[in-house]
PDB file of C-alpha atoms in Angstrom:
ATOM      1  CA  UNK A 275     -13.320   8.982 227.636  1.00  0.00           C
ATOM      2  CA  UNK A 276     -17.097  10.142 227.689  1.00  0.00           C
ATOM      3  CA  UNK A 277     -17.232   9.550 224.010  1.00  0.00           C
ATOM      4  CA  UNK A 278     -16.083   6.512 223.618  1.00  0.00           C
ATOM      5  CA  UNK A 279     -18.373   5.118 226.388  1.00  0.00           C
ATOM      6  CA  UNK A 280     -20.989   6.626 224.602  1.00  0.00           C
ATOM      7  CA  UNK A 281     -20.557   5.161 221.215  1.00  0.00           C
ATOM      8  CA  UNK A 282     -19.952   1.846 223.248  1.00  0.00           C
ATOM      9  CA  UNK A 283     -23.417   2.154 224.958  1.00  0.00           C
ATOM     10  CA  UNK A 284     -24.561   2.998 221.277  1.00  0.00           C
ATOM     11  CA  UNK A 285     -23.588  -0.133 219.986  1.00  0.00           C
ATOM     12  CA  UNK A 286     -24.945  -2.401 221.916  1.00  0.00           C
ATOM     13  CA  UNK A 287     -27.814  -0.762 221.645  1.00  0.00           C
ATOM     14  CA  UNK A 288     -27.329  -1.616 218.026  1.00  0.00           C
ATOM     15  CA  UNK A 289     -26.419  -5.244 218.820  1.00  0.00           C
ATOM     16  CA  UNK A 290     -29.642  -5.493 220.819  1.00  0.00           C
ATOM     17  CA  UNK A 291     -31.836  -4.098 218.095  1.00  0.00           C
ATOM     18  CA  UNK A 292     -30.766  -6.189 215.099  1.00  0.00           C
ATOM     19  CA  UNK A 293     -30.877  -9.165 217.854  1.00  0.00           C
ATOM     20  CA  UNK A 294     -34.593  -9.179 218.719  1.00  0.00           C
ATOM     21  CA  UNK A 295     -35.323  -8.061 215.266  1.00  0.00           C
ATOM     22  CA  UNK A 296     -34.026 -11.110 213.299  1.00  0.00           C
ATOM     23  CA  UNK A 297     -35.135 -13.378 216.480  1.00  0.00           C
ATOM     24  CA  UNK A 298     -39.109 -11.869 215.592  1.00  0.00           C
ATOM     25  CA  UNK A 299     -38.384 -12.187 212.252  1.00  0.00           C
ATOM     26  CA  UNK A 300     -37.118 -15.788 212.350  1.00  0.00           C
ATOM     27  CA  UNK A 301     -39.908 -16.989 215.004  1.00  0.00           C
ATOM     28  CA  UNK A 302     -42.744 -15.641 212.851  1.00  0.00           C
ATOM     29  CA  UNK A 303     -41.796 -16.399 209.193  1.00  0.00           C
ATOM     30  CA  UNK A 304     -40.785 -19.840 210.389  1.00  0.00           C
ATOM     31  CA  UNK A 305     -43.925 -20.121 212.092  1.00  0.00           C
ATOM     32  CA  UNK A 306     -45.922 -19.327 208.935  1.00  0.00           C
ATOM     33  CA  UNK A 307     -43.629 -21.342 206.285  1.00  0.00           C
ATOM     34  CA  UNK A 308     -43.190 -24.496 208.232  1.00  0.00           C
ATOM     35  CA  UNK A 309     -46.987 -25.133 208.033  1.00  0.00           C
ATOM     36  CA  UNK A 310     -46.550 -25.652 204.033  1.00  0.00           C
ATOM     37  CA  UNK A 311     -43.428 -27.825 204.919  1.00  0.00           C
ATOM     38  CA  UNK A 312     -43.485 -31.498 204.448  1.00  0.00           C
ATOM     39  CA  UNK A 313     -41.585 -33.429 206.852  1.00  0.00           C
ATOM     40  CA  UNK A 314     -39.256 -33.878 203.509  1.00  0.00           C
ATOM     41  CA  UNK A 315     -38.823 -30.395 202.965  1.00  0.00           C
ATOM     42  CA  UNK A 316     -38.147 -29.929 206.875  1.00  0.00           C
ATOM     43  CA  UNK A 317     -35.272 -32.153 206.223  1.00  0.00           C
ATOM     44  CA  UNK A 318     -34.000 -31.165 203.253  1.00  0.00           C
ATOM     45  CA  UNK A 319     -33.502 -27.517 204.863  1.00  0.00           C
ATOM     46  CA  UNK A 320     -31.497 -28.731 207.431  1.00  0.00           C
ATOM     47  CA  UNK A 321     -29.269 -30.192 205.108  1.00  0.00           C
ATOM     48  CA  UNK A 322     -28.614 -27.472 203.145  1.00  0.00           C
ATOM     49  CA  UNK A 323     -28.512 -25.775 206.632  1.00  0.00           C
ATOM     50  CA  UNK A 324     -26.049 -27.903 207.668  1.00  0.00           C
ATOM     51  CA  UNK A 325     -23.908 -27.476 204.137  1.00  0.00           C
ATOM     52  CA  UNK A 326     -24.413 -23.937 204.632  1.00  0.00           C
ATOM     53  CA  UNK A 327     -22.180 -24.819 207.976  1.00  0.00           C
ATOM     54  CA  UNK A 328     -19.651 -26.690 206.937  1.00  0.00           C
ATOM     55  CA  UNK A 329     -18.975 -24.322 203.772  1.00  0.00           C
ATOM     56  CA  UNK A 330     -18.610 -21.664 206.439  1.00  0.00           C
ATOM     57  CA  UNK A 331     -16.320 -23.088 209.369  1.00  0.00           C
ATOM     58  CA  UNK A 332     -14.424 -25.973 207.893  1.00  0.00           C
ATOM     59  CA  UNK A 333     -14.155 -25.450 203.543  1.00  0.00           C
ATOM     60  CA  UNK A 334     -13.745 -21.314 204.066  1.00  0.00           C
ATOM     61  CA  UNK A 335     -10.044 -20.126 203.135  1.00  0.00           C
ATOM     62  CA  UNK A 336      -9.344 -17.387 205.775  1.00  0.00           C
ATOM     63  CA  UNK A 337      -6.192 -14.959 205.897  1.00  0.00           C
ATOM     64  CA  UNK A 338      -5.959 -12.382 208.534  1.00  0.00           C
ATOM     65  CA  UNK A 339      -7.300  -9.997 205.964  1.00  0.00           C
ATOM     66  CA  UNK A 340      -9.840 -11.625 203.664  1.00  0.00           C
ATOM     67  CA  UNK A 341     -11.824 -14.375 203.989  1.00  0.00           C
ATOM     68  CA  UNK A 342     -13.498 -16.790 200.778  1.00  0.00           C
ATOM     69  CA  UNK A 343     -16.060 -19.339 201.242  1.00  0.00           C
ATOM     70  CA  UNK A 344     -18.449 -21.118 199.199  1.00  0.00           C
ATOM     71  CA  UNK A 345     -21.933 -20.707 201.416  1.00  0.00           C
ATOM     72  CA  UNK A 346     -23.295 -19.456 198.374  1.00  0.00           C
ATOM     73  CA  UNK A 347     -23.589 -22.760 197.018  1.00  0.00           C
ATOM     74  CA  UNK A 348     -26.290 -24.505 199.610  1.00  0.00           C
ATOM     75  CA  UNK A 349     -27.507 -20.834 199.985  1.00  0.00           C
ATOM     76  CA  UNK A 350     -28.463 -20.555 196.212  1.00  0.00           C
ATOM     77  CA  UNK A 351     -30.159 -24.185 196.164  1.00  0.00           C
ATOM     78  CA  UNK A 352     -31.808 -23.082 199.215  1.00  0.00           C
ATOM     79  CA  UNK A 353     -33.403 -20.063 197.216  1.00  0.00           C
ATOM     80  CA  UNK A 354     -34.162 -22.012 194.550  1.00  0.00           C
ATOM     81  CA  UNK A 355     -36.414 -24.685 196.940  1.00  0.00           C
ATOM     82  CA  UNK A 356     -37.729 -22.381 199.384  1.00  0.00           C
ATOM     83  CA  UNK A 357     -37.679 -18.676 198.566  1.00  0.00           C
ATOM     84  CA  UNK A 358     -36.485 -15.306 199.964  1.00  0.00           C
ATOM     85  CA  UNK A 359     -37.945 -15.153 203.495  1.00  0.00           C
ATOM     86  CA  UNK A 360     -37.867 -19.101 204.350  1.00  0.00           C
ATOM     87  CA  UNK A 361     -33.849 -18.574 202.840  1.00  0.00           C
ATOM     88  CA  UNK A 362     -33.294 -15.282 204.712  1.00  0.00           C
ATOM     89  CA  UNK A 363     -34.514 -16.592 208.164  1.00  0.00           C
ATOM     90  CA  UNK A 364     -32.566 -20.524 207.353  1.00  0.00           C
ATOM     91  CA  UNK A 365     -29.622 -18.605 206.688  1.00  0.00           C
ATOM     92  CA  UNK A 366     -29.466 -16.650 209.805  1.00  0.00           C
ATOM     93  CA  UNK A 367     -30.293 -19.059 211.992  1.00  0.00           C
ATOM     94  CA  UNK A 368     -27.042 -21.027 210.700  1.00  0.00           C
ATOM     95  CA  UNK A 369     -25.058 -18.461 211.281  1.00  0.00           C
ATOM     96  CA  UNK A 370     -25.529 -18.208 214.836  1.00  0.00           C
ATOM     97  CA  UNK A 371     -25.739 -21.702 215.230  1.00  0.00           C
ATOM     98  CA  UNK A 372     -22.478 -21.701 213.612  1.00  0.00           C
ATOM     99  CA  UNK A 373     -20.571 -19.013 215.676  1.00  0.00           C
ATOM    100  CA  UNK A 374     -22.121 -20.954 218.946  1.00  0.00           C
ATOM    101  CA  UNK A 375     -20.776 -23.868 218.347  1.00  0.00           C
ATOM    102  CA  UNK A 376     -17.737 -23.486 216.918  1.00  0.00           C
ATOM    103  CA  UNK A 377     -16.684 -19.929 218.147  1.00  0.00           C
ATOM    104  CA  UNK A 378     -13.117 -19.134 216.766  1.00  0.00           C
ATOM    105  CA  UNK A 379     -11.721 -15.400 218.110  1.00  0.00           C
ATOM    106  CA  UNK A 380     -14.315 -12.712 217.057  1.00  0.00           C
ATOM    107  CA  UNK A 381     -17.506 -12.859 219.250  1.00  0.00           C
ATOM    108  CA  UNK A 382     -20.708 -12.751 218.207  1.00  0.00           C
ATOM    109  CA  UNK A 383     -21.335  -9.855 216.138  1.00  0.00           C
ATOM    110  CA  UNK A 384     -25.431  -9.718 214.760  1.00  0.00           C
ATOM    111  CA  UNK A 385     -24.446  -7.734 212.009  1.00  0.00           C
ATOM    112  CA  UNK A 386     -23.338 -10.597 209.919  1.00  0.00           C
ATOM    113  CA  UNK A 387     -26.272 -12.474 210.452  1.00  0.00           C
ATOM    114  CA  UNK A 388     -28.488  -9.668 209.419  1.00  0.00           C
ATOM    115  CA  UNK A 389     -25.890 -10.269 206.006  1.00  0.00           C
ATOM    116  CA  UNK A 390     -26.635 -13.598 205.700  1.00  0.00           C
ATOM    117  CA  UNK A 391     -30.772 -12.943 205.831  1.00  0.00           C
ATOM    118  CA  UNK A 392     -30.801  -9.852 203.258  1.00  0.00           C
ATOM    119  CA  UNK A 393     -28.100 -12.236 201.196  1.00  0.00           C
ATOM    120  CA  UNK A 394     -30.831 -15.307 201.306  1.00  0.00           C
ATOM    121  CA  UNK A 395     -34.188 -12.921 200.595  1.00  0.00           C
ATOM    122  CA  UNK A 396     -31.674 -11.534 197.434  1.00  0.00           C
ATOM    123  CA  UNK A 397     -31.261 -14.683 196.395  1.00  0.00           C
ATOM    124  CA  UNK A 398     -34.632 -15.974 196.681  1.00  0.00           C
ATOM    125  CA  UNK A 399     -35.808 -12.914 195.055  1.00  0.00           C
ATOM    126  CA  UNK A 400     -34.040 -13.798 191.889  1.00  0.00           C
ATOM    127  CA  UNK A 401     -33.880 -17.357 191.892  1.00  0.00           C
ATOM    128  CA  UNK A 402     -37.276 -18.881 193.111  1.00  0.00           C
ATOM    129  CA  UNK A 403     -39.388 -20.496 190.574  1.00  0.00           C
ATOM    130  CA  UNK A 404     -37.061 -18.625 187.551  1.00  0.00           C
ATOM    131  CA  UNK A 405     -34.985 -19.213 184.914  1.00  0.00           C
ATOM    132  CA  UNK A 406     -31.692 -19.029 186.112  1.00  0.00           C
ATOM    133  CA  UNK A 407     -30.296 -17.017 182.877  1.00  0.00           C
ATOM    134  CA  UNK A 408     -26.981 -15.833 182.777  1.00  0.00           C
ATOM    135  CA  UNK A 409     -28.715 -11.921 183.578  1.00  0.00           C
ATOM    136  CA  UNK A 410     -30.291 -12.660 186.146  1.00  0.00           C
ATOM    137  CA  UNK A 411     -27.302 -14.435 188.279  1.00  0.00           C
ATOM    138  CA  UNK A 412     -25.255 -11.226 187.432  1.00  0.00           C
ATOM    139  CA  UNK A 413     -27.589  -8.953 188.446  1.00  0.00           C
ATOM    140  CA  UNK A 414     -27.955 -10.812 191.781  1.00  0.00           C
ATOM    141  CA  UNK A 415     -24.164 -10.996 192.548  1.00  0.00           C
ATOM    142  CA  UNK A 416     -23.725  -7.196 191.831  1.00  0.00           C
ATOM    143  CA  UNK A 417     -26.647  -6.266 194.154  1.00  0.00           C
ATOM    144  CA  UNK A 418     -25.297  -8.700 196.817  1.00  0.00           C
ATOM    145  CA  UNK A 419     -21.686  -7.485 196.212  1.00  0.00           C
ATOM    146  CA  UNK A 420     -22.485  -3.835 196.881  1.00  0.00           C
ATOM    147  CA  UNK A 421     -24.999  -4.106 199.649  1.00  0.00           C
ATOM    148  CA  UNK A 422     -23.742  -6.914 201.640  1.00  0.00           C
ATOM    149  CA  UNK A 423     -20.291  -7.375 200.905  1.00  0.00           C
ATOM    150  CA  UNK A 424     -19.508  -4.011 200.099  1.00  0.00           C
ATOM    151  CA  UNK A 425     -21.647  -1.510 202.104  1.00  0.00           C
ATOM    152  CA  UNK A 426     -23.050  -4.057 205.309  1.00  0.00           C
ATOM    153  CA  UNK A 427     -20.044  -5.588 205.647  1.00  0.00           C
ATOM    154  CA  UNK A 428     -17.635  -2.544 205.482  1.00  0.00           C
ATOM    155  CA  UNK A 429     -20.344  -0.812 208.642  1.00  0.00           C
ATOM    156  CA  UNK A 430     -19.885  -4.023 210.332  1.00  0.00           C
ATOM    157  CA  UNK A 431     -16.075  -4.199 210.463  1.00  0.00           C
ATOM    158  CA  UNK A 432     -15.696  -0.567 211.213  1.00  0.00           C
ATOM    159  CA  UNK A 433     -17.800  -0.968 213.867  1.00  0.00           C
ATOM    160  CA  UNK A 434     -15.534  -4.151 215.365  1.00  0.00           C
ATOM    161  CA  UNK A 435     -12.162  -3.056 213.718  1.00  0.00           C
ATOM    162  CA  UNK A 436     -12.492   1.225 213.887  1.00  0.00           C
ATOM    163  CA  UNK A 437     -10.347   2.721 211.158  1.00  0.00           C
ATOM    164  CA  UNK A 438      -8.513  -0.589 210.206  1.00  0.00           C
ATOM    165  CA  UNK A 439     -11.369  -1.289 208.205  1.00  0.00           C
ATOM    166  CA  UNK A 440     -11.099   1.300 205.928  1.00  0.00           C
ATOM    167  CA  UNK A 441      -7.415   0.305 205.588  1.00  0.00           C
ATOM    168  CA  UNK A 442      -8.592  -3.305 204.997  1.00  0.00           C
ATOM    169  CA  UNK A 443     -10.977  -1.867 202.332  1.00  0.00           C
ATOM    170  CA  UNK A 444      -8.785  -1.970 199.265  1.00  0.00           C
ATOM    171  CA  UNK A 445      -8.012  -5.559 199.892  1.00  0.00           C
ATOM    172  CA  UNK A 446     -11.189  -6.906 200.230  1.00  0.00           C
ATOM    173  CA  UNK A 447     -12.945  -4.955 196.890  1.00  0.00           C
ATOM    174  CA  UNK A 448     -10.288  -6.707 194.710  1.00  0.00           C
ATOM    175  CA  UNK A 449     -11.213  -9.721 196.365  1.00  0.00           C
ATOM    176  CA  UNK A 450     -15.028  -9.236 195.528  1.00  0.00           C
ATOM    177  CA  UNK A 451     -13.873  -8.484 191.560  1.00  0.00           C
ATOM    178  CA  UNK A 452     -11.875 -11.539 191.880  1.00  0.00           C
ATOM    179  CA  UNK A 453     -14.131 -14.082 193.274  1.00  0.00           C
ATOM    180  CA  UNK A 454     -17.418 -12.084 190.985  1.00  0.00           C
ATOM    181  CA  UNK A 455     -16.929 -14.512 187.602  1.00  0.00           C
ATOM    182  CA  UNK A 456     -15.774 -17.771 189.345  1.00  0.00           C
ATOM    183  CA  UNK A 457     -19.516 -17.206 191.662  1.00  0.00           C
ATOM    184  CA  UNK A 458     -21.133 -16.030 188.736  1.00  0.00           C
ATOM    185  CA  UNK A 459     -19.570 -18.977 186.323  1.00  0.00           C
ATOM    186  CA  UNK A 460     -20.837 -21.765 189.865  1.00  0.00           C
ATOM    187  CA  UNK A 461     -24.092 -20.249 190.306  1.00  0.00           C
ATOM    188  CA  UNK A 462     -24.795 -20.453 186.088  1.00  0.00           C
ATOM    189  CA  UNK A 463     -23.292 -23.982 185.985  1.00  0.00           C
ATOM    190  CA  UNK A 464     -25.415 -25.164 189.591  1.00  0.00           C
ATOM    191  CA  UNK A 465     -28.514 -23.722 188.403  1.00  0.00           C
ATOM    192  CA  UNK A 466     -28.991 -24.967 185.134  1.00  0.00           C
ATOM    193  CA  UNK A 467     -28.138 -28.665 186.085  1.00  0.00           C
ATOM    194  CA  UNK A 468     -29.977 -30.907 184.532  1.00  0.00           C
ATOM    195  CA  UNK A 469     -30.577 -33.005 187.221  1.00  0.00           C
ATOM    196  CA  UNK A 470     -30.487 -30.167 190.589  1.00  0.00           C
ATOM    197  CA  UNK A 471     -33.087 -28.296 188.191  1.00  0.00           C
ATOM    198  CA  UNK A 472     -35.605 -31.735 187.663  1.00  0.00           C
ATOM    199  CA  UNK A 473     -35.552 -31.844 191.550  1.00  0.00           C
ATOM    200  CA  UNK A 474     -36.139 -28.356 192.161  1.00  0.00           C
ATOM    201  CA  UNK A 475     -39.030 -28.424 189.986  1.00  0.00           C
ATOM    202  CA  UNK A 476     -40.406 -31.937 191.308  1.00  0.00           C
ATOM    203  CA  UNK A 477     -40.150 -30.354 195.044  1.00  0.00           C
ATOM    204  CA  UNK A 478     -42.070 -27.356 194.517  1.00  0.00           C
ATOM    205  CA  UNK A 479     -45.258 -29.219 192.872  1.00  0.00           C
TER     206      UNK A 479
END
């Protein structure tokens, strides 16, 4: 019993850690960024925010196993308007507000949320004030495939789940090579809109 008490003490060491660290992280960037905010742009990232929300908890398609949503959508426009860190710390921040007020079975686990930040700053990365060419969105969906969704995400449900995770594995990569074009094909299509790119543009000047 003395090692599992230990790895349990370990991990909420862990929890603890990643916690305070995305808490500092969110208090200062948002400090900083929300200066060059308009009131506009204040609300506009809460509505995206709040799409970033309902994509999550109410439009997600969950099985015991795998789980598909469409977050990516507000989260891309997000990157687009704001940028990696303002996107990183938005996205975060709904994620916990998500999980505390509409907690379904799993508790809190600050893993995820550390997910959804290095998924935004990716994002952002690629998408803010550039073209978004067909290269460039694949390029971001591989490197958020393998280090969120395939590496992150993996430690995090091995650390909830213990060996099921692994077992769960399989099942979940041939869900990230299904769902890779149809994001790829949305992200193309959303960020060369005619319109969403006019706005973008008119925002940032």
């Amino acid at each position: 019993m003395l090692p599992t008490k230990r790895r349990m003490f370990n991990h909420s060491r862990f929890y603890f850690r990643i916690r305070c660290s995305l808490w500092l992280l969110y208090g200062g960037v948002l400090k900083v960024r929300t200066k060059k905010l308009s009131t506009k742009g204040i609300a506009l990232m809460g509505i995206l925010m709040g799409l970033q929300l309902i994509f999550t908890r109410f439009l997600a398609i969950e099985t015991p196993i795998v789980r598909v949503s469409f977050t990516f959508i507000a989260t891309v426009i997000m990157a687009m308007i704001f940028g990696p860190l303002l996107t990183g710390v938005c996205s975060t921040l709904s994620d916990f507000i998500g999980i505390m007020l509409f907690p379904k079975t799993a508790p809190y686990f600050p893993g995820f949320s550390l997910s959804a930040f290095i998924t935004g700053i990716i994002y952002g990365v690629f998408f803010y004030k550039k073209e978004m060419s067909l290269k460039r969105v694949i390029i971001a969906n591989l490197i958020v495939n393998i280090v969120v969704d395939i590496c992150m995400n993996t430690l995090w449900l091995y650390m909830i789940m213990g060996p099921a995770a692994i077992a769960q594995f399989p099942v979940r990569l041939i869900k990230i090579c299904i769902l890779f074009p149809i994001r790829v094909a949305i992200m193309f299509a959303l960020g060369n809109q005619g319109l969403l790119k006019q706005q973008v543009i008119r925002f940032q000047q």
